mmCIF file of C-alpha atoms in Angstrom:
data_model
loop_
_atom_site.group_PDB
_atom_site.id
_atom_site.type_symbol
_atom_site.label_atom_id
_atom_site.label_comp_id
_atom_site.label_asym_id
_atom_site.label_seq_id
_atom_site.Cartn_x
_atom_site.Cartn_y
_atom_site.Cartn_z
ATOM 1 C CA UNK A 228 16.807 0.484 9.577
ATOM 2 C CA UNK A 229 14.894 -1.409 6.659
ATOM 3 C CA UNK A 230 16.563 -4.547 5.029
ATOM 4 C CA UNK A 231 15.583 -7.406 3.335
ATOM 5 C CA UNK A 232 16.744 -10.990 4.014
ATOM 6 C CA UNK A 233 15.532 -12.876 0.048
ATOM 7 C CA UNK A 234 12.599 -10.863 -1.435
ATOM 8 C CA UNK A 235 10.119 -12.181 1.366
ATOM 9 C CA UNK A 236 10.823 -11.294 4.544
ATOM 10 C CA UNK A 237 11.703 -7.890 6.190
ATOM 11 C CA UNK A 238 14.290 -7.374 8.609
ATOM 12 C CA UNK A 239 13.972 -4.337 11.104
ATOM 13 C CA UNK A 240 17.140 -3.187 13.181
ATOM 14 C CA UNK A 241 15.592 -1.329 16.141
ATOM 15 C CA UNK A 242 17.741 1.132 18.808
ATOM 16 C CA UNK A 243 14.896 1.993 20.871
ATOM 17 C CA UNK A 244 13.020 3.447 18.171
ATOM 18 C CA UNK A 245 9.584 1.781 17.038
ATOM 19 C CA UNK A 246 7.987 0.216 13.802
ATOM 20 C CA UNK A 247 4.159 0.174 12.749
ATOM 21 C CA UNK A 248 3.530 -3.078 10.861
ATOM 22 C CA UNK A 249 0.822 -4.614 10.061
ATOM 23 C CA UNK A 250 -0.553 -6.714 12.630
ATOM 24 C CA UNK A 251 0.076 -10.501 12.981
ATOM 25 C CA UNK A 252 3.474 -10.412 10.246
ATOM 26 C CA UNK A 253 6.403 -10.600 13.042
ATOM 27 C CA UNK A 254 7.679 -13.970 12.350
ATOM 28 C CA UNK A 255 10.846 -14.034 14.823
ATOM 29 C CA UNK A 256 12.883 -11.305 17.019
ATOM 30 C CA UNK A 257 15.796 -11.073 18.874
ATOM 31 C CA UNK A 258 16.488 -8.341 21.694
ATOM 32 C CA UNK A 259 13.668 -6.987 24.459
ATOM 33 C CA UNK A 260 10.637 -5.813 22.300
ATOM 34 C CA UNK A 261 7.275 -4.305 23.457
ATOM 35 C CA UNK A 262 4.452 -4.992 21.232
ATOM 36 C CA UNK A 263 1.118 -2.754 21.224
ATOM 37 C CA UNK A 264 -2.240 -3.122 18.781
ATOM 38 C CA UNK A 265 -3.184 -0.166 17.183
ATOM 39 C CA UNK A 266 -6.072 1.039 14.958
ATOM 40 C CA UNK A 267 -4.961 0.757 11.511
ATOM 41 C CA UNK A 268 -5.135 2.655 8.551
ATOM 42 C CA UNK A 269 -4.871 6.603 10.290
ATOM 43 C CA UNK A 270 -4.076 8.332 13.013
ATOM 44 C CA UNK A 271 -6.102 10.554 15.172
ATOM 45 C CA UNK A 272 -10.016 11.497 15.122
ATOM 46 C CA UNK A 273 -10.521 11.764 11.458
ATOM 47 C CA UNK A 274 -8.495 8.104 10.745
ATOM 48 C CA UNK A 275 -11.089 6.658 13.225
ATOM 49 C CA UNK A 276 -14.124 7.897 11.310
ATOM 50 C CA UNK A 277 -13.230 7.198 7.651
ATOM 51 C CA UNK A 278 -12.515 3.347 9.190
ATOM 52 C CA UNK A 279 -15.999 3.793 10.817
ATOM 53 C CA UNK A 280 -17.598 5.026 7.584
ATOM 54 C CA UNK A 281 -15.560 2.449 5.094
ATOM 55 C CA UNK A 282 -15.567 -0.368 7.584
ATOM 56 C CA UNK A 283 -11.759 -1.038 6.362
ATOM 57 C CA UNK A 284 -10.656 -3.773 8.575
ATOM 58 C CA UNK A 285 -6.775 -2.796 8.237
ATOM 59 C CA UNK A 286 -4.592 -3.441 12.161
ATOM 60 C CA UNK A 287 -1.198 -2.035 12.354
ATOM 61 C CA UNK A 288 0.794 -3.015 15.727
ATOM 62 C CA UNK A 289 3.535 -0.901 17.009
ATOM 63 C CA UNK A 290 6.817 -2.733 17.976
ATOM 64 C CA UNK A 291 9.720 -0.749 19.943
ATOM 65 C CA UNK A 292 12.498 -2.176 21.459
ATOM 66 C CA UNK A 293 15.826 -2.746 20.757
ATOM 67 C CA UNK A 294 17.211 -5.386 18.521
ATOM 68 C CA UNK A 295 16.021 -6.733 15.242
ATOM 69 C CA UNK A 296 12.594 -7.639 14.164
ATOM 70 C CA UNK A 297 11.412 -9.734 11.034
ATOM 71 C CA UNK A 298 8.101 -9.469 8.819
ATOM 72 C CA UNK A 299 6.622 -11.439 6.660
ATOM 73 C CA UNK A 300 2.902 -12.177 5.137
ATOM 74 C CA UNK A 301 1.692 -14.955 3.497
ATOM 75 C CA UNK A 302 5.291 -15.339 1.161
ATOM 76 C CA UNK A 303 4.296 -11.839 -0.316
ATOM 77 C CA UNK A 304 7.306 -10.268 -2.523
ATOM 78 C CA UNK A 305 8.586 -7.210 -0.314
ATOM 79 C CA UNK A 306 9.364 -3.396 -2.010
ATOM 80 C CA UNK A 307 11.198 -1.105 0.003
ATOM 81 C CA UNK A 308 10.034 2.673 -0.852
ATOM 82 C CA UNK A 309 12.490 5.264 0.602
ATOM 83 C CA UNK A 310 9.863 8.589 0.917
ATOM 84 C CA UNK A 311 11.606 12.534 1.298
ATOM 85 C CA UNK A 312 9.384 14.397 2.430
ATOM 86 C CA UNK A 313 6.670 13.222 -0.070
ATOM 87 C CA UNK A 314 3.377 11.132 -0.052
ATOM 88 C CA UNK A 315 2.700 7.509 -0.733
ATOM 89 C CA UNK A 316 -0.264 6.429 -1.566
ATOM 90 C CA UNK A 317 -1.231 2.616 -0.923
ATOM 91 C CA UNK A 318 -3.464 0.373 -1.048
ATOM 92 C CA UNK A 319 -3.884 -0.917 2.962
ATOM 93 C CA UNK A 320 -3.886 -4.595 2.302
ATOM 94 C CA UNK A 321 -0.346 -4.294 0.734
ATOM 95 C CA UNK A 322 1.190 -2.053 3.332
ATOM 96 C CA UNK A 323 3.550 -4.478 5.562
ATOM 97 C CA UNK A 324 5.255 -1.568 7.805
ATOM 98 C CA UNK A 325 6.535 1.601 8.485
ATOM 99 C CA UNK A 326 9.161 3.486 10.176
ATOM 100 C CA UNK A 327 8.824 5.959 13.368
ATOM 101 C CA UNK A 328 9.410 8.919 10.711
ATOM 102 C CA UNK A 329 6.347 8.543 8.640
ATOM 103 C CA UNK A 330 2.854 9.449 9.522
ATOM 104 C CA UNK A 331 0.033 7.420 8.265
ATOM 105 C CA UNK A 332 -3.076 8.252 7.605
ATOM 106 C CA UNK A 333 -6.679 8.389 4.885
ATOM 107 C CA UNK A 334 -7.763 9.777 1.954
ATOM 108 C CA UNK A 335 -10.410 9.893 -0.260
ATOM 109 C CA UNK A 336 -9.941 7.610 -3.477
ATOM 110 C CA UNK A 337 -13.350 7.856 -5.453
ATOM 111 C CA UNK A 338 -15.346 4.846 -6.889
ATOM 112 C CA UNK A 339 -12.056 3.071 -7.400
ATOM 113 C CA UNK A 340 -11.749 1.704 -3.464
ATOM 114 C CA UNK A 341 -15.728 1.647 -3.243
ATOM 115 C CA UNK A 342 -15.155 -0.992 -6.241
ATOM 116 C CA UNK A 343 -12.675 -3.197 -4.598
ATOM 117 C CA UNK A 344 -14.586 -3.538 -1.202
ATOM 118 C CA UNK A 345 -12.292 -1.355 0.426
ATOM 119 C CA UNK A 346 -14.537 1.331 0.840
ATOM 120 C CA UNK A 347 -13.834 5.010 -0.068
ATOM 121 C CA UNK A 348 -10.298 5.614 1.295
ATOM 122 C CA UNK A 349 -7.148 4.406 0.702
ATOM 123 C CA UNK A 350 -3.703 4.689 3.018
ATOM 124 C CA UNK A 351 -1.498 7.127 2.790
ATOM 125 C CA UNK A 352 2.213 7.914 4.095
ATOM 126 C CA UNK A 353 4.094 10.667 4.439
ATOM 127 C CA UNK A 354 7.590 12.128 5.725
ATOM 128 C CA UNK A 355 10.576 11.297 6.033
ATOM 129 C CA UNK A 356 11.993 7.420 5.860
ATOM 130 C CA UNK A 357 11.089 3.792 4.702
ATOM 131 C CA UNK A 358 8.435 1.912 3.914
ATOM 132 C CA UNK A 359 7.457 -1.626 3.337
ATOM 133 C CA UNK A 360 4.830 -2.486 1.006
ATOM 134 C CA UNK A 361 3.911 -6.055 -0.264
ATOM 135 C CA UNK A 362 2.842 -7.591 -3.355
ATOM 136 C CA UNK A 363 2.046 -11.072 -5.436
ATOM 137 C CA UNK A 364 5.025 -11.832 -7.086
ATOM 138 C CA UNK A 365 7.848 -9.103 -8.251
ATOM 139 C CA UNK A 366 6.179 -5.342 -8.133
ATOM 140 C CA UNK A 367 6.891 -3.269 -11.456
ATOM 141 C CA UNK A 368 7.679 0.512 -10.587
ATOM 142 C CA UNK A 369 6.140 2.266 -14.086
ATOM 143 C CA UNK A 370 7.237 6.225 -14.625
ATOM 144 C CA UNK A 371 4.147 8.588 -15.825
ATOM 145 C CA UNK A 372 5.288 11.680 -17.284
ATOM 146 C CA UNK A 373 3.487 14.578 -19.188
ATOM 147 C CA UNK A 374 3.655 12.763 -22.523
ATOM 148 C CA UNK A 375 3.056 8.839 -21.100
ATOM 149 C CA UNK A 376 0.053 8.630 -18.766
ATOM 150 C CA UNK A 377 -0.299 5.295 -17.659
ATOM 151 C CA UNK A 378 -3.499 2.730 -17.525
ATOM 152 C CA UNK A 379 -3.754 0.138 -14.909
ATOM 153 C CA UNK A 380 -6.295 -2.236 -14.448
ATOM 154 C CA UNK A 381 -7.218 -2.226 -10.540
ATOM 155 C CA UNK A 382 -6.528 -5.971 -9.592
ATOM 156 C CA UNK A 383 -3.322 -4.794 -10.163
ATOM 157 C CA UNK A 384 -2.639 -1.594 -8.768
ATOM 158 C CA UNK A 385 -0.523 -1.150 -5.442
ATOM 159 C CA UNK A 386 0.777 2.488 -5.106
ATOM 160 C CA UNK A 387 1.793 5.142 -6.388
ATOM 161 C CA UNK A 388 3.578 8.490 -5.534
ATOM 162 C CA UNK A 389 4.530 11.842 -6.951
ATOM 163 C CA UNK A 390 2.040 14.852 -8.601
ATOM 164 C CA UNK A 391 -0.129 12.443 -10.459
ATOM 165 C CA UNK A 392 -3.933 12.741 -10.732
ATOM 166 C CA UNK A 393 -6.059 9.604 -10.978
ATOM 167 C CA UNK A 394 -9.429 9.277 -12.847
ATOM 168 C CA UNK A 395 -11.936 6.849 -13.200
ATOM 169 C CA UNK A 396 -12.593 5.640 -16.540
ATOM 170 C CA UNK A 397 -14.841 2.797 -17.834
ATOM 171 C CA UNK A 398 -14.162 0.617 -20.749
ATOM 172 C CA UNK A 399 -12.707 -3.281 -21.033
ATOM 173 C CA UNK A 400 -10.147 -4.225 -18.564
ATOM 174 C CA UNK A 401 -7.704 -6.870 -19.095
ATOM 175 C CA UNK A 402 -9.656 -9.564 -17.270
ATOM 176 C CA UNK A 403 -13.388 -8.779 -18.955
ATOM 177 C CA UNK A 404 -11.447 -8.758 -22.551
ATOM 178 C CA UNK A 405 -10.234 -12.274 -21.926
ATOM 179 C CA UNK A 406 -14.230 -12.902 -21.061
ATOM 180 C CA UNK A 407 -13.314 -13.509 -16.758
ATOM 181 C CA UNK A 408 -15.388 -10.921 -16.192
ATOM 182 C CA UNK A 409 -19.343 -8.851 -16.905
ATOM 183 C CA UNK A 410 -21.008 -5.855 -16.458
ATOM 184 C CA UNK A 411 -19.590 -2.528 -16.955
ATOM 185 C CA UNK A 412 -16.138 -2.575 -16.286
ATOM 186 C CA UNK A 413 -13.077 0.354 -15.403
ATOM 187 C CA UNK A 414 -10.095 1.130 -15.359
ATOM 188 C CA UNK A 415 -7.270 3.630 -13.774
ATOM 189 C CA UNK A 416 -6.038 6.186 -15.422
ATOM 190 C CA UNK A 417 -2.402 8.127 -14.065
ATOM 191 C CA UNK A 418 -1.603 11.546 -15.309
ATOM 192 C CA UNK A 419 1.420 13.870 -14.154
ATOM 193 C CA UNK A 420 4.839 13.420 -12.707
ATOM 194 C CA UNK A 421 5.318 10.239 -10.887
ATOM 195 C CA UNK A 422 5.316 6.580 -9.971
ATOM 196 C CA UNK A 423 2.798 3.482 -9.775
ATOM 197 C CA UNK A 424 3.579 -0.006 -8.723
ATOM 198 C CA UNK A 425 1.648 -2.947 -10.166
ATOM 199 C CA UNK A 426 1.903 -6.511 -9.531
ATOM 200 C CA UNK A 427 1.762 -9.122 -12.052
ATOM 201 C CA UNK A 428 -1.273 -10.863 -10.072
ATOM 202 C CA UNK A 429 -4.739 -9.494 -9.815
ATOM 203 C CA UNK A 430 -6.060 -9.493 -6.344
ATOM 204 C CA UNK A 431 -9.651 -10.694 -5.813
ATOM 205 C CA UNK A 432 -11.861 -7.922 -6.947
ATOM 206 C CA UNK A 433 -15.015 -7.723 -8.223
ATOM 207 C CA UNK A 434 -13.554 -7.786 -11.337
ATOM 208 C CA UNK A 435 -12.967 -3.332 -11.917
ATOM 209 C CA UNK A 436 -17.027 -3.599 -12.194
ATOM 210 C CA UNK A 437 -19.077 -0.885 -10.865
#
């Protein structure tokens, strides 16, 4: 159902089924489409009060119909992540869209989100089919295993799935060692069995300082 046309925009083939994508990124459709606003970020009562508590400002929109839609935001590069029954986890300003067979929703990420202005949650999806998540220029998908944990500096983190546990740890990130940033600075730390996807850009963050 999920295709790219280049490595910017996202084309969705729709039989009646419907999409969740973030709201505002159609750029064109063809076909008889209905379009409905939705609360981003999670559904149900306990998605509504994590957005209440972190204030995240993330809006999906639903789109059903049939024919084929196209996405797009702000010339962001586009990764396709095919889920089988497991979890992605994401940050909410690079998730583009979603199919009808995964469930979105919030969890608890520690001092890492309350450090980005995102508040205390991050995005999560889960099931069965495709999503679409976004980044600034090409993502890089990095394997942690048992013997390689892997360090990320959070400008620069997007996802990641699989068993892996993430900690907080302070010390010099890559943008306070090149003297861009002060104060005490952190960084992410992966252990387990999985995947993370950087970007090679650094959003705007305060900089990984707490």
């Amino acid at each position: 159902m999920f295709r790219l046309q280049g490595s910017k925009v996202l084309a969705v083939d729709m039989t009646g089924d419907a999409v969740k994508a973030k709201n505002g990124s159609m750029v064109a459709y063809d076909g008889q489409m209905a379009f409905k606003k939705m609360s981003g970020g999670g559904e149900g009562i306990r998605g509504m009060v994590t957005r209440r508590l972190t204030g995240e400002q993330m809006t999906l929109m639903e789109v059903k119909g049939h024919g084929t839609c196209w996405f797009a935001d702000r010339a962001s590069e586009i990764n396709l992540v095919n889920l089988q029954g497991d979890k992605l986890f994401v940050e909410s300003s690079n998730l583009l869209a979603t199919d009808s067979g995964l469930r979105t929703g919030t969890t608890f990420t520690g001092l890492r989100g309350a450090s980005q202005g995102n508040g205390l949650f991050t995005t999560t999806i889960e099931g069965h089919g495709q999503a679409a998540i976004m980044s600034d220029g090409p993502a890089v998908i990095l394997r942690v295993s048992s013997q390689y944990p892997l360090t990320v500096d959070p400008g620069a983190y997007i996802a990641h799935q699989g068993n892996l546990r993430q900690s907080f740890q302070s010390g010099v990130t890559f943008r306070t060692f090149m003297g861009e940033g002060g104060g005490e600075a952190f960084q992410i730390r992966f252990e387990g069995d999985g995947l993370v996807y950087v970007q090679p850009s650094e959003r705007n963050t305060i900089a990984g300082e707490v």
